[in-house]
């Protein structure tokens, strides 16, 4: 199996953990990512330490508390494929959080280095920027949960809905050179969901010199690491594909470079 593909656990561990990506396991410096599944009444308690967190309620409702704030009965969608923007909570470094599930809950914990500058806050669906990108069978819908225009120290968080038979993160682009503002170095994780669940997505990760050149078959609840290179995604006919992206690097800025072989598609 490719080192870029991270499979979820079929059965959550005692804490509800099903996906666990750390900088150490990924072999990089900035991004951490976890997914938990909790039954009603289940709780997750964590210290944020030296990392900030964005808690994304993928599905279900919960009470969330940090050291200085509390939000009760948040969450609306019971499946990501309802298409509604999620409820999320930003937690600074030097803080912590307690999440109690009120229904079956699937929770993504997005992590990156923090400086403790910004207070904890609730990100409601109405705070999430919704946009459509691309045209034809490159069209997809974007939910900007934590874009660079909103306060955070390192994290950038976005979710993408790719209709069946469409491509996204396309034309292929990369962000692996630390040369702002021309291009920024950002590590990235993709957490995929597929409807119907027995389907799959296809994701390619490749560099200009092809020292990295992999084509991955990605199934429901699997994650892909993007340490470098271009990284387009395809949804086969008959299967909708969702993914949650987490990015972080030395500069909190998303500046990318398109694959010159395919940039002509932007000019149509």
mmCIF file of C-alpha atoms in Angstrom:
data_model
loop_
_atom_site.group_PDB
_atom_site.id
_atom_site.type_symbol
_atom_site.label_atom_id
_atom_site.label_comp_id
_atom_site.label_asym_id
_atom_site.label_seq_id
_atom_site.Cartn_x
_atom_site.Cartn_y
_atom_site.Cartn_z
ATOM 1 C CA UNK A 1 0.000 0.000 0.000
ATOM 2 C CA UNK A 2 1.201 3.506 -0.774
ATOM 3 C CA UNK A 3 2.611 5.483 2.161
ATOM 4 C CA UNK A 4 0.383 8.359 0.983
ATOM 5 C CA UNK A 5 -2.833 6.410 1.663
ATOM 6 C CA UNK A 6 -4.102 6.291 5.265
ATOM 7 C CA UNK A 7 -6.900 3.809 5.894
ATOM 8 C CA UNK A 8 -9.478 4.387 8.603
ATOM 9 C CA UNK A 9 -10.096 1.830 11.334
ATOM 10 C CA UNK A 10 -13.154 -0.342 10.782
ATOM 11 C CA UNK A 11 -13.829 -0.236 14.539
ATOM 12 C CA UNK A 12 -13.068 2.920 16.565
ATOM 13 C CA UNK A 13 -10.661 2.550 19.476
ATOM 14 C CA UNK A 14 -11.696 3.240 23.083
ATOM 15 C CA UNK A 15 -11.571 7.016 22.456
ATOM 16 C CA UNK A 16 -13.530 6.768 19.201
ATOM 17 C CA UNK A 17 -10.456 7.354 17.012
ATOM 18 C CA UNK A 18 -10.703 6.017 13.452
ATOM 19 C CA UNK A 19 -8.137 8.121 11.516
ATOM 20 C CA UNK A 20 -4.896 9.402 13.023
ATOM 21 C CA UNK A 21 -2.304 11.436 11.122
ATOM 22 C CA UNK A 22 0.469 13.221 12.983
ATOM 23 C CA UNK A 23 3.473 15.131 11.658
ATOM 24 C CA UNK A 24 5.589 12.189 12.824
ATOM 25 C CA UNK A 25 3.513 9.544 11.029
ATOM 26 C CA UNK A 26 3.287 11.660 7.865
ATOM 27 C CA UNK A 27 6.980 12.542 7.865
ATOM 28 C CA UNK A 28 6.404 16.269 7.747
ATOM 29 C CA UNK A 29 6.262 19.278 10.101
ATOM 30 C CA UNK A 30 2.920 21.056 10.252
ATOM 31 C CA UNK A 31 -0.353 19.193 9.658
ATOM 32 C CA UNK A 32 -2.095 16.778 12.000
ATOM 33 C CA UNK A 33 -5.516 15.269 11.352
ATOM 34 C CA UNK A 34 -7.823 12.931 13.253
ATOM 35 C CA UNK A 35 -11.361 11.619 12.898
ATOM 36 C CA UNK A 36 -13.403 10.376 15.863
ATOM 37 C CA UNK A 37 -16.751 8.592 15.982
ATOM 38 C CA UNK A 38 -18.688 8.958 19.211
ATOM 39 C CA UNK A 39 -21.996 7.445 20.289
ATOM 40 C CA UNK A 40 -24.584 9.597 22.084
ATOM 41 C CA UNK A 41 -23.187 10.555 25.485
ATOM 42 C CA UNK A 42 -19.611 9.807 24.435
ATOM 43 C CA UNK A 43 -16.998 12.431 25.237
ATOM 44 C CA UNK A 44 -13.625 13.463 23.889
ATOM 45 C CA UNK A 45 -11.331 15.577 26.073
ATOM 46 C CA UNK A 46 -8.023 16.905 24.771
ATOM 47 C CA UNK A 47 -5.472 19.611 25.546
ATOM 48 C CA UNK A 48 -4.432 21.635 22.532
ATOM 49 C CA UNK A 49 -0.855 22.066 23.817
ATOM 50 C CA UNK A 50 1.289 23.907 21.292
ATOM 51 C CA UNK A 51 -1.123 23.267 18.406
ATOM 52 C CA UNK A 52 -4.277 25.069 17.363
ATOM 53 C CA UNK A 53 -7.293 22.985 16.350
ATOM 54 C CA UNK A 54 -10.334 23.302 14.141
ATOM 55 C CA UNK A 55 -13.060 20.864 15.201
ATOM 56 C CA UNK A 56 -15.322 20.122 12.233
ATOM 57 C CA UNK A 57 -18.612 18.366 12.967
ATOM 58 C CA UNK A 58 -18.778 16.154 9.900
ATOM 59 C CA UNK A 59 -22.132 14.759 11.032
ATOM 60 C CA UNK A 60 -24.203 14.791 14.204
ATOM 61 C CA UNK A 61 -24.761 17.190 17.109
ATOM 62 C CA UNK A 62 -22.641 17.892 20.171
ATOM 63 C CA UNK A 63 -21.872 20.170 23.102
ATOM 64 C CA UNK A 64 -18.384 21.687 22.868
ATOM 65 C CA UNK A 65 -16.507 23.414 25.669
ATOM 66 C CA UNK A 66 -13.100 25.096 25.831
ATOM 67 C CA UNK A 67 -11.391 26.754 28.799
ATOM 68 C CA UNK A 68 -13.323 30.008 28.371
ATOM 69 C CA UNK A 69 -16.296 29.261 26.123
ATOM 70 C CA UNK A 70 -19.080 26.753 25.613
ATOM 71 C CA UNK A 71 -21.533 25.991 22.818
ATOM 72 C CA UNK A 72 -24.496 23.653 23.334
ATOM 73 C CA UNK A 73 -26.369 21.533 20.832
ATOM 74 C CA UNK A 74 -24.370 22.562 17.767
ATOM 75 C CA UNK A 75 -24.420 20.630 14.529
ATOM 76 C CA UNK A 76 -27.126 20.266 11.940
ATOM 77 C CA UNK A 77 -26.279 17.832 9.180
ATOM 78 C CA UNK A 78 -26.460 14.091 9.738
ATOM 79 C CA UNK A 79 -24.363 13.360 6.648
ATOM 80 C CA UNK A 80 -21.799 15.397 4.764
ATOM 81 C CA UNK A 81 -23.771 14.635 1.612
ATOM 82 C CA UNK A 82 -26.659 16.787 2.810
ATOM 83 C CA UNK A 83 -24.487 19.534 1.323
ATOM 84 C CA UNK A 84 -24.948 22.003 4.188
ATOM 85 C CA UNK A 85 -21.882 23.798 5.566
ATOM 86 C CA UNK A 86 -20.786 22.331 8.907
ATOM 87 C CA UNK A 87 -20.562 23.715 12.407
ATOM 88 C CA UNK A 88 -16.930 23.995 13.498
ATOM 89 C CA UNK A 89 -15.036 25.285 16.539
ATOM 90 C CA UNK A 90 -11.654 26.990 16.471
ATOM 91 C CA UNK A 91 -9.484 26.208 19.526
ATOM 92 C CA UNK A 92 -6.192 28.072 20.082
ATOM 93 C CA UNK A 93 -2.995 26.526 21.351
ATOM 94 C CA UNK A 94 -2.605 26.652 25.123
ATOM 95 C CA UNK A 95 -6.289 25.739 25.505
ATOM 96 C CA UNK A 96 -8.219 22.480 25.258
ATOM 97 C CA UNK A 97 -11.617 21.119 24.388
ATOM 98 C CA UNK A 98 -14.317 18.737 25.597
ATOM 99 C CA UNK A 99 -16.809 17.382 23.085
ATOM 100 C CA UNK A 100 -19.909 15.461 24.208
ATOM 101 C CA UNK A 101 -21.924 13.742 21.489
ATOM 102 C CA UNK A 102 -25.689 14.309 21.597
ATOM 103 C CA UNK A 103 -26.275 12.003 18.620
ATOM 104 C CA UNK A 104 -24.018 9.680 16.713
ATOM 105 C CA UNK A 105 -21.145 12.055 15.964
ATOM 106 C CA UNK A 106 -18.338 12.064 13.442
ATOM 107 C CA UNK A 107 -15.775 14.716 14.351
ATOM 108 C CA UNK A 108 -12.694 15.842 12.424
ATOM 109 C CA UNK A 109 -9.868 17.384 14.465
ATOM 110 C CA UNK A 110 -7.589 19.513 12.266
ATOM 111 C CA UNK A 111 -4.249 20.465 13.876
ATOM 112 C CA UNK A 112 -1.294 22.742 13.137
ATOM 113 C CA UNK A 113 1.261 24.805 15.100
ATOM 114 C CA UNK A 114 -0.313 27.610 17.114
ATOM 115 C CA UNK A 115 0.769 30.820 18.784
ATOM 116 C CA UNK A 116 -2.289 31.288 21.010
ATOM 117 C CA UNK A 117 -3.116 34.636 19.409
ATOM 118 C CA UNK A 118 -6.837 34.176 18.720
ATOM 119 C CA UNK A 119 -9.590 33.140 21.159
ATOM 120 C CA UNK A 120 -11.746 30.069 20.755
ATOM 121 C CA UNK A 121 -14.790 30.697 18.592
ATOM 122 C CA UNK A 122 -17.742 28.982 16.972
ATOM 123 C CA UNK A 123 -17.790 28.874 13.164
ATOM 124 C CA UNK A 124 -21.437 28.571 12.170
ATOM 125 C CA UNK A 125 -22.706 27.445 8.750
ATOM 126 C CA UNK A 126 -23.521 31.056 7.899
ATOM 127 C CA UNK A 127 -19.876 31.975 8.488
ATOM 128 C CA UNK A 128 -18.686 29.490 5.860
ATOM 129 C CA UNK A 129 -18.010 30.860 2.391
ATOM 130 C CA UNK A 130 -19.726 28.769 -0.302
ATOM 131 C CA UNK A 131 -18.542 28.922 -3.897
ATOM 132 C CA UNK A 132 -18.588 26.970 -7.141
ATOM 133 C CA UNK A 133 -15.328 26.441 -8.979
ATOM 134 C CA UNK A 134 -14.627 25.154 -12.454
ATOM 135 C CA UNK A 135 -16.951 24.506 -15.370
ATOM 136 C CA UNK A 136 -18.403 21.472 -17.118
ATOM 137 C CA UNK A 137 -17.101 18.243 -15.615
ATOM 138 C CA UNK A 138 -14.532 20.227 -13.599
ATOM 139 C CA UNK A 139 -17.281 21.977 -11.608
ATOM 140 C CA UNK A 140 -17.398 21.384 -7.845
ATOM 141 C CA UNK A 141 -18.744 23.106 -4.714
ATOM 142 C CA UNK A 142 -16.438 24.547 -2.055
ATOM 143 C CA UNK A 143 -17.102 25.272 1.641
ATOM 144 C CA UNK A 144 -14.403 27.595 3.010
ATOM 145 C CA UNK A 145 -14.477 26.699 6.707
ATOM 146 C CA UNK A 146 -11.240 28.375 7.807
ATOM 147 C CA UNK A 147 -9.782 30.358 4.873
ATOM 148 C CA UNK A 148 -6.835 32.729 5.132
ATOM 149 C CA UNK A 149 -9.253 35.680 5.369
ATOM 150 C CA UNK A 150 -10.407 34.402 8.785
ATOM 151 C CA UNK A 151 -8.173 34.462 11.884
ATOM 152 C CA UNK A 152 -5.940 31.509 12.739
ATOM 153 C CA UNK A 153 -2.212 30.985 13.251
ATOM 154 C CA UNK A 154 -1.507 28.193 10.736
ATOM 155 C CA UNK A 155 -4.602 26.244 9.728
ATOM 156 C CA UNK A 156 -6.461 26.399 6.432
ATOM 157 C CA UNK A 157 -9.557 24.160 6.291
ATOM 158 C CA UNK A 158 -11.941 23.605 3.373
ATOM 159 C CA UNK A 159 -14.361 20.925 2.196
ATOM 160 C CA UNK A 160 -15.133 20.049 -1.402
ATOM 161 C CA UNK A 161 -18.081 18.249 -3.018
ATOM 162 C CA UNK A 162 -17.285 16.635 -6.373
ATOM 163 C CA UNK A 163 -20.324 15.392 -8.374
ATOM 164 C CA UNK A 164 -20.182 11.966 -9.991
ATOM 165 C CA UNK A 165 -18.199 11.977 -13.199
ATOM 166 C CA UNK A 166 -16.407 15.223 -12.301
ATOM 167 C CA UNK A 167 -12.843 16.180 -11.431
ATOM 168 C CA UNK A 168 -11.693 18.515 -8.669
ATOM 169 C CA UNK A 169 -8.410 20.010 -7.509
ATOM 170 C CA UNK A 170 -8.257 20.346 -11.283
ATOM 171 C CA UNK A 171 -6.550 21.520 -13.412
ATOM 172 C CA UNK A 172 -3.762 20.035 -11.281
ATOM 173 C CA UNK A 173 -1.984 22.491 -8.991
ATOM 174 C CA UNK A 174 0.748 22.332 -6.383
ATOM 175 C CA UNK A 175 1.948 24.350 -3.385
ATOM 176 C CA UNK A 176 5.297 22.863 -2.396
ATOM 177 C CA UNK A 177 7.721 25.792 -2.849
ATOM 178 C CA UNK A 178 8.272 28.320 -0.073
ATOM 179 C CA UNK A 179 8.365 31.424 -2.282
ATOM 180 C CA UNK A 180 5.521 33.747 -1.269
ATOM 181 C CA UNK A 181 3.644 35.407 -2.751
ATOM 182 C CA UNK A 182 4.342 33.455 -5.962
ATOM 183 C CA UNK A 183 3.844 30.044 -4.328
ATOM 184 C CA UNK A 184 3.598 28.856 -0.730
ATOM 185 C CA UNK A 185 4.669 25.606 0.892
ATOM 186 C CA UNK A 186 1.638 23.863 2.375
ATOM 187 C CA UNK A 187 1.350 20.292 3.566
ATOM 188 C CA UNK A 188 -2.118 18.901 2.928
ATOM 189 C CA UNK A 189 -4.396 16.046 3.907
ATOM 190 C CA UNK A 190 -7.481 14.877 2.020
ATOM 191 C CA UNK A 191 -10.128 12.964 3.994
ATOM 192 C CA UNK A 192 -12.497 11.299 1.555
ATOM 193 C CA UNK A 193 -16.083 10.131 1.708
ATOM 194 C CA UNK A 194 -17.881 8.420 -1.153
ATOM 195 C CA UNK A 195 -21.602 7.957 -1.816
ATOM 196 C CA UNK A 196 -22.614 5.156 -2.262
ATOM 197 C CA UNK A 197 -20.049 3.930 0.278
ATOM 198 C CA UNK A 198 -18.892 0.921 -1.759
ATOM 199 C CA UNK A 199 -17.527 3.248 -4.446
ATOM 200 C CA UNK A 200 -14.147 4.909 -4.765
ATOM 201 C CA UNK A 201 -12.328 8.038 -5.853
ATOM 202 C CA UNK A 202 -9.087 8.298 -7.791
ATOM 203 C CA UNK A 203 -6.366 10.714 -6.701
ATOM 204 C CA UNK A 204 -3.042 11.285 -8.381
ATOM 205 C CA UNK A 205 -0.038 12.849 -6.592
ATOM 206 C CA UNK A 206 2.950 13.691 -8.810
ATOM 207 C CA UNK A 207 5.848 16.123 -9.120
ATOM 208 C CA UNK A 208 7.290 17.748 -12.229
ATOM 209 C CA UNK A 209 10.297 15.422 -12.247
ATOM 210 C CA UNK A 210 8.091 12.379 -11.449
ATOM 211 C CA UNK A 211 10.255 11.475 -8.442
ATOM 212 C CA UNK A 212 6.809 11.257 -6.833
ATOM 213 C CA UNK A 213 4.194 9.810 -9.165
ATOM 214 C CA UNK A 214 1.356 7.810 -7.628
ATOM 215 C CA UNK A 215 -2.220 7.079 -8.636
ATOM 216 C CA UNK A 216 -4.336 6.062 -5.657
ATOM 217 C CA UNK A 217 -7.700 4.304 -5.441
ATOM 218 C CA UNK A 218 -9.296 5.932 -2.389
ATOM 219 C CA UNK A 219 -12.305 4.482 -0.624
ATOM 220 C CA UNK A 220 -14.809 5.851 1.860
ATOM 221 C CA UNK A 221 -13.213 7.180 5.082
ATOM 222 C CA UNK A 222 -9.652 7.013 3.764
ATOM 223 C CA UNK A 223 -7.164 9.883 3.762
ATOM 224 C CA UNK A 224 -4.416 10.917 1.360
ATOM 225 C CA UNK A 225 -1.206 12.712 2.295
ATOM 226 C CA UNK A 226 0.035 15.391 -0.108
ATOM 227 C CA UNK A 227 3.605 16.248 0.919
ATOM 228 C CA UNK A 228 4.441 17.739 -2.490
ATOM 229 C CA UNK A 229 3.325 17.880 -6.086
ATOM 230 C CA UNK A 230 0.086 18.127 -8.017
ATOM 231 C CA UNK A 231 -2.911 16.258 -6.589
ATOM 232 C CA UNK A 232 -6.100 16.083 -8.727
ATOM 233 C CA UNK A 233 -9.151 14.003 -7.730
ATOM 234 C CA UNK A 234 -11.663 12.173 -9.938
ATOM 235 C CA UNK A 235 -15.163 10.976 -8.981
ATOM 236 C CA UNK A 236 -16.218 8.014 -11.152
ATOM 237 C CA UNK A 237 -19.660 8.100 -12.767
ATOM 238 C CA UNK A 238 -22.301 7.028 -10.261
ATOM 239 C CA UNK A 239 -20.326 8.082 -7.162
ATOM 240 C CA UNK A 240 -20.257 11.446 -5.396
ATOM 241 C CA UNK A 241 -16.989 12.313 -3.650
ATOM 242 C CA UNK A 242 -16.533 14.556 -0.621
ATOM 243 C CA UNK A 243 -13.229 15.520 0.919
ATOM 244 C CA UNK A 244 -12.061 17.659 3.808
ATOM 245 C CA UNK A 245 -8.743 19.427 3.217
ATOM 246 C CA UNK A 246 -6.372 20.569 5.945
ATOM 247 C CA UNK A 247 -3.363 22.690 4.970
ATOM 248 C CA UNK A 248 -0.587 24.364 6.931
ATOM 249 C CA UNK A 249 2.957 25.587 6.353
ATOM 250 C CA UNK A 250 5.434 28.289 7.337
ATOM 251 C CA UNK A 251 3.197 31.071 5.929
ATOM 252 C CA UNK A 252 -0.599 31.037 6.268
ATOM 253 C CA UNK A 253 -1.256 31.796 2.629
ATOM 254 C CA UNK A 254 -2.601 29.608 -0.201
ATOM 255 C CA UNK A 255 -0.660 30.436 -3.349
ATOM 256 C CA UNK A 256 -0.366 27.641 -5.900
ATOM 257 C CA UNK A 257 1.218 26.806 -9.241
ATOM 258 C CA UNK A 258 -0.770 25.076 -11.982
ATOM 259 C CA UNK A 259 0.678 22.212 -13.980
ATOM 260 C CA UNK A 260 1.694 24.019 -17.195
ATOM 261 C CA UNK A 261 0.676 20.994 -19.272
ATOM 262 C CA UNK A 262 -2.952 21.494 -18.233
ATOM 263 C CA UNK A 263 -3.191 25.212 -17.462
ATOM 264 C CA UNK A 264 -4.773 25.816 -20.870
ATOM 265 C CA UNK A 265 -8.019 24.432 -19.427
ATOM 266 C CA UNK A 266 -8.392 27.602 -17.354
ATOM 267 C CA UNK A 267 -8.424 29.741 -20.499
ATOM 268 C CA UNK A 268 -11.411 28.181 -22.219
#
